[in-house]
Every structure is written in C-alpha cells, then in structure tokens.
C-alpha cells in the first residue's frame, strides 16, 4: 500500500488526526492492533477542553456531544468541610468545559470512519517502523497471518504509552522525563445521579476523592489508594463509605449509592518524551506524554497535538509549506509542558503524599487558603483547567 500519512493507533488521537487529514484531502491509513470493542472498553476521563470540542465541531461530528455533553461553568476544590468554587466562566471570559465521556468521543470518531472514507485497519500485529529518518519511511504489519507494507511520506505515532513509535526514535536523540506517583486512583462508574452538579476534587486527611459524572443519571467517582491495593480489596460499600467521608458531609448527604458498572485502579505518572518529531516520524498524544488525571488533560493534550500535526501535514501536502512540520515538536511541547505543570501541581495540591510531613501539609493548607481568598489564584487555575490557548 502507498499513502501520504500512516497513522499508528486508532485511539482518540489517531482517529481525530485521520479525520482531520481526510477532511483536507490528505491520504492516510490508520493501523490499530486491537479490535474496535477493545478500544471502546478502555477507561477514559470525562472532561473536554475547548480545543477538543472545536475540532469535533470543525469535523461536523459533534451532534451527540452537543446533545449529551454537559457544559460546566465551574468546578470545586474541597478541603475538609470547605468548598472552594472555581468559577471558570466568570474567570475566563465565559469559557466552559464540557463533561462528556472520552470513550463516547472515541465512539463518535469510530462510527464516522466509513462515511468519511477514513481507512482504519484493526487487529494488526507486529507493527514496525522503518527509515523514519528518510523521506520515504514505511511501516510493516501482519494481518490474519499475511505481512503488509505501507509506504508513506510521514508516519504519525498515535500508539499510546506502550506503542512502538517512540522506540523508533534513537536513544541518542530522545530524552524522557518521568515522575511516578506513590498512589493510584480507584474509580467506580455507577448508574446513579451525581452528588453535585459540578465536579468536586477533595483533599481529605484520609486522602483524595473526585466526584464526577457522565450524565444526569450516571456518576463517576475516584479515591486515591496505595499502589499495593487491589480492586478486590474494595467492595462497593467500602468505596461508597470512603467517598462519603472524603467528599465531606454536604456532598455525602447527596451521594446516591448503586452497584459498580465498572471498578478499576489506575497508576498515576507524569511523563514527557522529547522531541515529538524525528525525521518523517511525528508523535501525538500518549505516545509522547502522560499526565496524572487530576487535571483531565490526557485526551485534551492529544487534541492539541493533533491540531498542530494536522496543520503541519496539510500545509506540507496542500501548500508545500515545510515550516510547520519543522516547528511541530517545539510548538506541541510548549503546550504539553504547561499542561504537565498544571496536572502535576493540582495533583500535589490535592493528594496526601506518604513522604510528606507537617511542613508539606501546611504548604497545601496555605495554598488552598490563598486560592480561597485570591481571584488571581483562581484565575490561574481556571485558565489552565479550560485549556490554555492553542
Ligand atoms: N500497533 C497498532 N496500534 C497500537 C500499537 C501497535 N503496535 N500499540 C498501541 N496501539 C494502539 C492501542 O491499542 C490504542 O488503541 O494505539 C492506541 C493508543 O490510544 P490511547 O492509548 O487511547 O492514546 P491516545 O489516542 O493518545 O489518547 C490520548 O485519551 O482518553 C484519553 O486517557 C486517554 O490519555 C489518553 C488520551
Ligand atoms: C472523569 O469524569 O472520569 C474525570 C473527570 C475529571 C478528572 C479526571 C477524571 O480530572
């Protein structure tokens, strides 16, 4: 097969990029090692920044998002019995975030592939990248026992943290930045109404909790747990009891309990790989960076990477403009690092770290007191939470 762009990975980054390139008449193919059902089974967060919503609007794939998404004007930081509301709309000149399952966004992109002429090949095996430093790279893969080759001008690695693309960049070129956190997030999804109309991030003496939602009738909650915990250590009742304590009495009074539709523990890490381009290989999304979910930045950072990559690739193919390709890594990383900082800082503020002593706790308390009393501090949080300009 010969095409202009070979995209590896059909998660939200790969599908979003594929649709954007097709919409601009750029030939591409997407290779995905898993089945469509497996990709949809991945647990994902539920907050969309402006950039993600605007790309779906631009593609005309925002019908369900508009119908089912919940626009939010604010969110809350809980500190014991204090609730600090961050009034996003007031502090950012009317901007909002939209609560909409990122799995649903992936589904919307997946469902539109045939009508939009986006070729996605699922259940590929042994994907390998070749000659990425040349202007004629290629990818090989196996499907149903037959080996295939894709010759292209660019490869875009949208293959997540565990994919092969990042490994195709020589160790002498790439640099990794990693912070692993000493806890995981235990999450529960249940068909019960949310305890609050806006998200609540809580820092309690027993640990972190988050009250989120998928709709007016489906809720998503999290608590942080030691990395040694297993899901089977946490019955639904034990988790509901813990949430009621950590979220504080007012929220607890509004919690509706119900059986878990899904319950899992995910580790937290901050990770950046630079550069995000080497020769004819570009990286987008989790293949290049991971954030702790505290700021709900994962998919939204992938969206800004994809925006920059699509602009660069369409410029190259449709306007013979090489500049944006050359600048892609620096442009994408400039926003990646700011989102990494915000996600790391909100994680530090809202979690109890085992190694922290009284001084570190006093610093958390002082920062929350400052946020509670300062419009400037709240503005900084609000503009990062809705997403910095692209
Ligand atoms: N060949 C083909 N596909 C591969 C390979 C491979 N060798 N390795 C991984 N993949 C696929 C995975 O199966 C997965 O479907 O790449 C895809 C990567 O998707 P994600 O991990 O979801 O990463 P990304 O698309 O960058 O999503 C970014 O969205 O919902 C959030 O939390 C999520 O932070 C993540 C963000
Ligand atoms: C979610 O709804 O799953 C969610 C929301 C906000 C976060 C993380 C996860 O910061």
Coordinates of C-alpha atoms and ligand atoms in Angstrom, one line a residue:
X1 CA 0.0 0.0 0.0
X2 CA 1.2 3.6 -0.7
X3 CA -0.3 6.6 1.1
X4 CA 0.8 10.0 2.3
X5 CA 0.5 9.5 6.1
X6 CA 0.5 6.2 8.0
X7 CA -1.1 6.7 11.5
X8 CA -0.3 4.0 14.1
X9 CA -3.0 3.8 16.7
X10 CA -6.8 4.3 16.5
X11 CA -7.5 5.7 19.9
X12 CA -8.8 9.3 20.1
X13 CA -5.6 10.8 18.8
X14 CA -5.2 8.6 15.8
X15 CA -8.9 8.8 14.8
X16 CA -9.1 12.6 15.3
X17 CA -6.0 13.1 13.1
X18 CA -7.2 10.7 10.5
X19 CA -10.5 12.5 10.1
X20 CA -8.8 15.9 10.0
X21 CA -6.4 14.8 7.3
X22 CA -9.2 13.2 5.2
X23 CA -11.2 16.3 5.5
X24 CA -8.3 18.2 3.9
X25 CA -7.9 15.6 1.2
X26 CA -4.7 14.1 2.6
X27 CA -4.5 10.3 2.0
X28 CA -3.9 8.3 5.2
X29 CA -4.4 4.9 6.8
X30 CA -4.8 4.1 10.5
X31 CA -3.3 0.9 11.9
X32 CA -4.8 -0.4 15.2
X33 CA -3.6 -3.6 17.0
X34 CA -6.8 -4.1 18.9
X35 CA -10.5 -4.6 18.0
X36 CA -13.0 -1.7 17.9
X37 CA -14.7 -3.1 21.0
X38 CA -11.4 -3.3 22.9
X39 CA -10.6 0.3 22.1
X40 CA -14.0 1.3 23.3
X41 CA -13.6 -0.7 26.5
X42 CA -10.6 1.5 27.6
X43 CA -11.4 3.5 30.7
X44 CA -11.1 7.2 30.0
X45 CA -11.9 10.5 31.7
X46 CA -14.9 12.7 31.1
X47 CA -13.9 16.4 30.6
X48 CA -13.3 18.1 27.3
X49 CA -11.5 21.4 26.8
X50 CA -12.4 23.9 24.1
X51 CA -9.8 22.6 21.7
X52 CA -11.3 19.1 21.7
X53 CA -14.9 20.4 21.3
X54 CA -13.8 22.8 18.5
X55 CA -12.1 20.0 16.5
X56 CA -15.3 17.9 16.7
X57 CA -17.3 20.9 15.6
X58 CA -14.9 21.5 12.7
X59 CA -15.4 17.9 11.6
X60 CA -19.2 18.1 11.9
X61 CA -19.0 15.1 14.3
X62 CA -20.3 17.0 17.4
X63 CA -24.0 16.1 17.1
X64 CA -24.0 13.7 20.2
X65 CA -21.6 15.9 22.0
X66 CA -23.9 18.8 21.6
X67 CA -27.0 16.7 22.6
X68 CA -25.5 14.8 25.5
X69 CA -22.5 16.8 26.7
X70 CA -22.9 18.8 29.9
X71 CA -21.4 22.3 29.7
X72 CA -19.9 23.2 33.1
X73 CA -19.2 26.8 34.2
X74 CA -17.1 25.8 37.2
X75 CA -15.7 23.1 39.5
X76 CA -14.9 22.8 43.2
X77 CA -11.9 22.1 45.4
X78 CA -12.9 20.6 48.8
X79 CA -10.7 20.9 51.8
X80 CA -12.3 19.3 54.8
X81 CA -15.7 21.0 55.1
X82 CA -14.7 24.0 52.9
X83 CA -15.7 24.1 49.3
X84 CA -13.8 26.5 47.1
X85 CA -15.7 27.0 43.8
X86 CA -13.6 27.9 40.8
X87 CA -15.9 29.9 38.6
X88 CA -14.5 29.1 35.2
X89 CA -16.9 31.1 33.2
X90 CA -16.5 34.3 35.2
X91 CA -12.7 34.0 35.4
X92 CA -12.1 33.1 31.7
X93 CA -14.4 35.5 30.0
X94 CA -17.2 33.0 29.5
X95 CA -15.3 29.8 28.7
X96 CA -16.6 26.3 29.8
X97 CA -15.5 22.7 29.9
X98 CA -17.9 20.0 28.6
X99 CA -18.4 16.8 30.6
X100 CA -18.7 14.0 28.0
X101 CA -17.2 10.6 28.2
X102 CA -14.0 10.5 26.2
X103 CA -15.0 6.9 25.3
X104 CA -18.1 8.4 23.7
X105 CA -15.9 10.8 21.7
X106 CA -13.8 7.9 20.5
X107 CA -17.1 6.1 19.5
X108 CA -18.3 9.2 17.5
X109 CA -15.0 9.3 15.6
X110 CA -15.0 5.5 15.1
X111 CA -18.6 5.5 13.8
X112 CA -17.9 8.1 11.2
X113 CA -14.9 6.4 9.6
X114 CA -16.8 4.7 6.7
X115 CA -19.0 7.7 5.7
X116 CA -15.9 9.9 5.9
X117 CA -13.7 7.5 3.9
X118 CA -11.2 7.0 6.8
X119 CA -9.5 3.6 6.4
X120 CA -8.8 2.0 9.8
X121 CA -7.3 -1.5 9.8
X122 CA -8.0 -3.2 13.1
X123 CA -6.3 -6.2 14.8
X124 CA -2.9 -5.6 13.1
X125 CA 0.1 -7.4 14.6
X126 CA 3.9 -6.8 14.7
X127 CA 3.7 -3.2 13.5
X128 CA 7.2 -2.0 12.8
X129 CA 8.6 1.4 11.6
X130 CA 11.4 1.7 9.1
X131 CA 13.6 4.5 7.6
X132 CA 11.9 7.2 9.7
X133 CA 14.9 9.5 9.1
X134 CA 14.3 9.3 5.3
X135 CA 11.7 11.0 3.1
X136 CA 10.3 7.5 2.3
X137 CA 9.6 5.8 5.6
X138 CA 7.5 2.7 5.7
X139 CA 5.6 0.5 8.2
X140 CA 5.1 -3.2 8.1
X141 CA 2.4 -5.2 9.9
X142 CA 0.8 -8.6 9.9
X143 CA -2.9 -9.1 9.5
X144 CA -4.5 -12.6 9.5
X145 CA -1.1 -14.2 9.0
X146 CA -0.2 -12.0 6.0
X147 CA 2.5 -9.4 6.1
X148 CA 1.8 -6.0 4.7
X149 CA 3.9 -2.9 3.9
X150 CA 2.7 0.7 4.0
X151 CA 4.9 3.2 2.1
X152 CA 4.3 6.8 3.0
X153 CA 5.8 10.3 3.4
X154 CA 5.1 10.6 7.1
X155 CA 4.4 8.3 10.0
X156 CA 2.4 9.6 13.0
X157 CA 2.7 7.6 16.2
X158 CA -0.7 7.8 18.0
X159 CA 0.0 4.4 19.6
X160 CA -0.1 5.4 23.3
X161 CA 2.4 4.9 26.1
X162 CA 3.2 1.3 25.2
X163 CA 3.3 1.6 21.4
X164 CA 6.4 1.2 19.1
X165 CA 6.6 4.7 17.6
X166 CA 8.5 6.4 20.4
X167 CA 11.0 3.5 20.3
X168 CA 11.8 4.3 16.7
X169 CA 13.5 7.5 17.8
X170 CA 17.2 6.8 18.6
X171 CA 18.1 6.9 22.3
X172 CA 20.8 9.4 21.3
X173 CA 18.1 11.8 20.1
X174 CA 15.2 11.2 22.6
X175 CA 15.0 12.4 26.2
X176 CA 12.5 11.1 28.8
X177 CA 11.1 13.0 31.8
X178 CA 9.2 10.8 34.3
X179 CA 7.6 11.2 37.7
X180 CA 5.6 8.2 39.1
X181 CA 3.2 8.9 41.9
X182 CA 3.0 6.8 45.2
X183 CA -0.7 6.1 44.8
X184 CA -3.3 5.0 42.2
X185 CA -6.8 6.1 41.5
X186 CA -9.6 3.6 42.3
X187 CA -12.6 4.6 40.1
X188 CA -16.2 3.5 40.1
X189 CA -18.9 4.0 37.4
X190 CA -22.5 3.7 38.5
X191 CA -25.9 4.5 37.2
X192 CA -26.8 6.9 40.0
X193 CA -27.3 10.6 39.8
X194 CA -24.3 12.8 40.6
X195 CA -23.9 14.1 44.2
X196 CA -23.2 17.6 42.9
X197 CA -24.0 19.4 39.6
X198 CA -20.3 20.3 39.2
X199 CA -17.1 18.3 39.8
X200 CA -15.6 18.2 43.3
X201 CA -11.9 17.4 43.9
X202 CA -11.3 16.7 47.6
X203 CA -8.2 16.8 49.8
X204 CA -9.2 15.0 53.0
X205 CA -6.9 13.7 55.8
X206 CA -7.8 10.2 54.6
X207 CA -6.8 11.0 51.0
X208 CA -8.0 12.3 47.7
X209 CA -11.5 11.9 46.2
X210 CA -13.2 13.1 43.0
X211 CA -16.9 13.3 42.3
X212 CA -17.6 13.4 38.6
X213 CA -20.3 12.3 36.2
X214 CA -21.1 11.1 32.7
X215 CA -24.7 12.3 32.6
X216 CA -27.5 13.4 35.0
X217 CA -28.1 9.7 35.7
X218 CA -24.5 8.2 35.6
X219 CA -21.8 9.1 38.0
X220 CA -18.0 8.6 38.1
X221 CA -16.1 8.7 41.4
X222 CA -12.5 8.2 42.4
X223 CA -10.4 7.8 45.6
X224 CA -6.6 7.5 45.7
X225 CA -5.4 4.2 47.1
X226 CA -1.9 2.7 47.9
X227 CA -0.3 1.1 44.9
X228 CA -0.4 -2.2 46.9
X229 CA -4.2 -2.2 46.9
X230 CA -6.2 -4.5 44.6
X231 CA -9.7 -3.8 43.2
X232 CA -10.9 -6.9 45.1
X233 CA -9.9 -5.2 48.4
X234 CA -12.6 -2.6 47.8
X235 CA -16.3 -3.7 47.9
X236 CA -18.8 -1.2 46.5
X237 CA -20.0 -0.5 50.1
X238 CA -16.4 0.2 51.3
X239 CA -15.8 2.6 48.5
X240 CA -19.1 4.4 48.9
X241 CA -18.4 4.8 52.6
X242 CA -14.9 6.2 51.9
X243 CA -16.3 8.6 49.3
X244 CA -18.9 9.9 51.8
X245 CA -16.1 10.6 54.3
X246 CA -13.6 12.2 51.9
X247 CA -16.0 14.4 49.9
X248 CA -17.4 16.0 53.1
X249 CA -20.8 16.0 54.8
X250 CA -22.6 18.2 52.3
X251 CA -21.7 16.1 49.3
X252 CA -22.1 12.9 51.3
X253 CA -25.7 13.8 52.0
X254 CA -26.3 13.8 48.3
X255 CA -24.5 10.7 47.3
X256 CA -26.8 8.0 45.8
X257 CA -25.2 4.6 46.1
X258 CA -25.5 1.8 43.5
X259 CA -23.7 -1.2 42.1
X260 CA -20.5 -0.6 40.2
X261 CA -20.8 -0.9 36.4
X262 CA -17.0 -0.7 36.3
X263 CA -14.4 -0.5 39.1
X264 CA -10.6 -0.3 38.5
X265 CA -7.4 1.0 39.8
X266 CA -5.0 3.1 37.5
X267 CA -1.5 4.2 38.4
X268 CA -0.5 7.8 38.0
X269 CA 2.5 9.2 36.3
X270 CA 3.8 12.4 34.6
X271 CA 5.8 11.6 31.5
X272 CA 7.2 13.6 28.6
X273 CA 9.3 12.4 25.6
X274 CA 11.1 14.9 23.5
X275 CA 11.4 15.6 20.6
X276 CA 7.9 14.9 19.3
X277 CA 9.3 14.7 15.7
X278 CA 12.3 12.9 14.3
X279 CA 12.7 13.0 10.5
X280 CA 9.4 11.8 9.0
X281 CA 8.0 10.5 12.3
X282 CA 5.7 12.7 14.4
X283 CA 4.3 11.6 17.8
X284 CA 0.9 12.7 19.1
X285 CA -0.9 12.0 22.4
X286 CA 0.1 9.4 24.9
X287 CA 2.9 8.1 22.7
X288 CA 4.7 11.3 23.7
X289 CA 3.3 12.3 27.1
X290 CA 1.2 11.1 30.1
X291 CA -0.4 13.3 32.7
X292 CA -2.0 12.3 36.1
X293 CA -5.8 12.5 35.5
X294 CA -6.2 15.3 38.2
X295 CA -6.4 17.9 35.5
X296 CA -8.3 15.8 33.0
X297 CA -5.6 16.8 30.4
X298 CA -4.8 13.4 28.7
X299 CA -7.2 13.5 25.8
X300 CA -7.2 17.3 25.5
X301 CA -3.4 17.4 25.1
X302 CA -3.7 14.7 22.5
X303 CA -6.2 17.0 20.7
X304 CA -3.8 20.0 20.7
X305 CA -1.0 17.7 19.4
X306 CA -3.4 16.5 16.6
X307 CA -4.4 20.1 15.8
X308 CA -0.7 21.1 15.3
X309 CA 0.1 17.9 13.4
X310 CA -2.9 18.2 11.1
X311 CA -2.0 21.9 10.4
X312 CA 1.6 20.9 9.6
X313 CA 0.8 17.9 7.4
X314 CA -1.9 19.7 5.4
X315 CA 0.5 22.6 5.0
X316 CA 3.1 20.3 3.7
X317 CA 0.9 18.4 1.2
X318 CA -1.5 21.1 0.2
X319 CA 0.6 24.3 0.4
X320 CA 4.2 22.9 0.0
X321 CA 4.9 24.6 3.4
X322 CA 7.6 22.7 5.4
X323 CA 7.9 25.3 8.2
X324 CA 5.1 23.9 10.4
X325 CA 6.5 20.3 10.1
X326 CA 9.9 21.6 11.2
X327 CA 8.3 23.5 14.1
X328 CA 5.9 20.8 15.1
X329 CA 7.8 19.4 18.1
X330 CA 8.6 22.7 19.7
X331 CA 5.1 24.0 19.1
X332 CA 3.4 20.9 20.6
X333 CA 5.9 20.6 23.5
X334 CA 5.3 24.3 24.5
X335 CA 1.7 23.4 25.4
X336 CA 2.5 19.9 26.6
X337 CA 4.8 21.2 29.3
X338 CA 2.3 23.8 30.6
X339 CA -0.4 21.1 30.9
X340 CA 2.1 18.8 32.6
X341 CA 2.9 21.5 35.1
X342 CA -0.8 22.2 35.8
X343 CA -1.6 18.5 36.2
X344 CA 1.4 17.9 38.5
X345 CA 0.6 21.0 40.6
X346 CA -3.0 20.1 41.1
X347 CA -2.0 16.5 42.0
X348 CA 0.5 17.8 44.5
X349 CA -2.2 20.2 46.0
X350 CA -5.0 17.7 46.3
X351 CA -3.3 14.5 47.4
X352 CA -1.5 13.4 50.6
X353 CA 1.9 12.0 49.8
X354 CA 3.3 9.3 52.1
X355 CA 6.7 11.1 52.3
X356 CA 5.1 14.4 53.3
X357 CA 5.5 15.8 56.8
X358 CA 3.7 18.6 58.7
X359 CA 5.5 21.3 56.7
X360 CA 4.3 20.0 53.3
X361 CA 0.7 19.7 54.7
X362 CA 1.0 23.3 56.0
X363 CA 2.0 24.3 52.5
X364 CA -1.1 22.6 51.0
X365 CA -3.2 24.3 53.6
X366 CA -1.7 27.7 52.8
X367 CA -2.1 27.3 49.1
X368 CA -5.8 26.4 49.5
X369 CA -6.2 29.4 51.8
X370 CA -4.6 31.6 49.2
X371 CA -6.8 30.2 46.4
X372 CA -9.9 30.6 48.5
X373 CA -9.0 34.3 49.0
X374 CA -7.5 35.3 45.7
X375 CA -9.2 36.0 42.4
X376 CA -5.8 35.9 40.7
X377 CA -5.0 32.5 42.1
X378 CA -8.4 31.2 41.0
X379 CA -8.0 32.8 37.5
X380 CA -4.7 30.9 37.1
X381 CA -6.4 27.6 37.9
X382 CA -9.5 28.4 35.8
X383 CA -7.5 29.2 32.6
X384 CA -5.4 26.1 32.9
X385 CA -8.4 23.9 33.6
X386 CA -10.3 25.1 30.5
X387 CA -7.1 24.7 28.5
X388 CA -4.5 27.3 27.6
X389 CA -4.7 28.8 24.1
X390 CA -3.7 26.6 21.2
Ligands
LIG1 N1 0.1 -1.1 16.5 C1 -1.1 -0.5 16.3 N2 -1.8 0.1 17.3 C2 -1.2 0.2 18.5 C3 0.1 -0.4 18.8 C4 0.7 -1.1 17.7 N3 1.9 -1.6 17.9 N4 0.4 -0.1 20.1 C5 -0.7 0.5 20.6 N5 -1.6 0.7 19.7 C6 -2.9 1.4 19.9 C7 -3.6 1.0 21.2 O1 -4.3 -0.3 21.0 C8 -4.6 2.2 21.3 O2 -5.8 1.9 20.8 O3 -2.8 2.8 19.9 C9 -3.9 3.3 20.6 C10 -3.4 4.4 21.5 O4 -4.6 5.0 22.1 P1 -4.6 5.7 23.6 O5 -3.8 4.9 24.5 O6 -6.0 6.0 23.9 O7 -3.8 7.0 23.3 P2 -4.3 8.4 22.6 O8 -5.1 8.2 21.4 O9 -3.0 9.2 22.6 O10 -5.3 9.0 23.7 C11 -4.9 10.1 24.5 O11 -7.1 10.0 25.6 O12 -8.8 9.2 26.9 C12 -7.6 9.7 26.9 O13 -6.6 8.8 28.8 C13 -6.6 8.7 27.4 O14 -4.6 10.0 27.8 C14 -5.3 9.2 26.8 C15 -5.7 10.2 25.7
LIG2 C1 -13.8 11.6 34.9 O1 -15.0 12.1 34.9 O2 -13.5 10.5 34.7 C2 -12.7 12.6 35.3 C3 -13.1 14.0 35.4 C4 -12.1 14.9 35.8 C5 -10.8 14.4 36.1 C6 -10.5 13.0 35.9 C7 -11.5 12.1 35.6 O3 -9.8 15.3 36.4

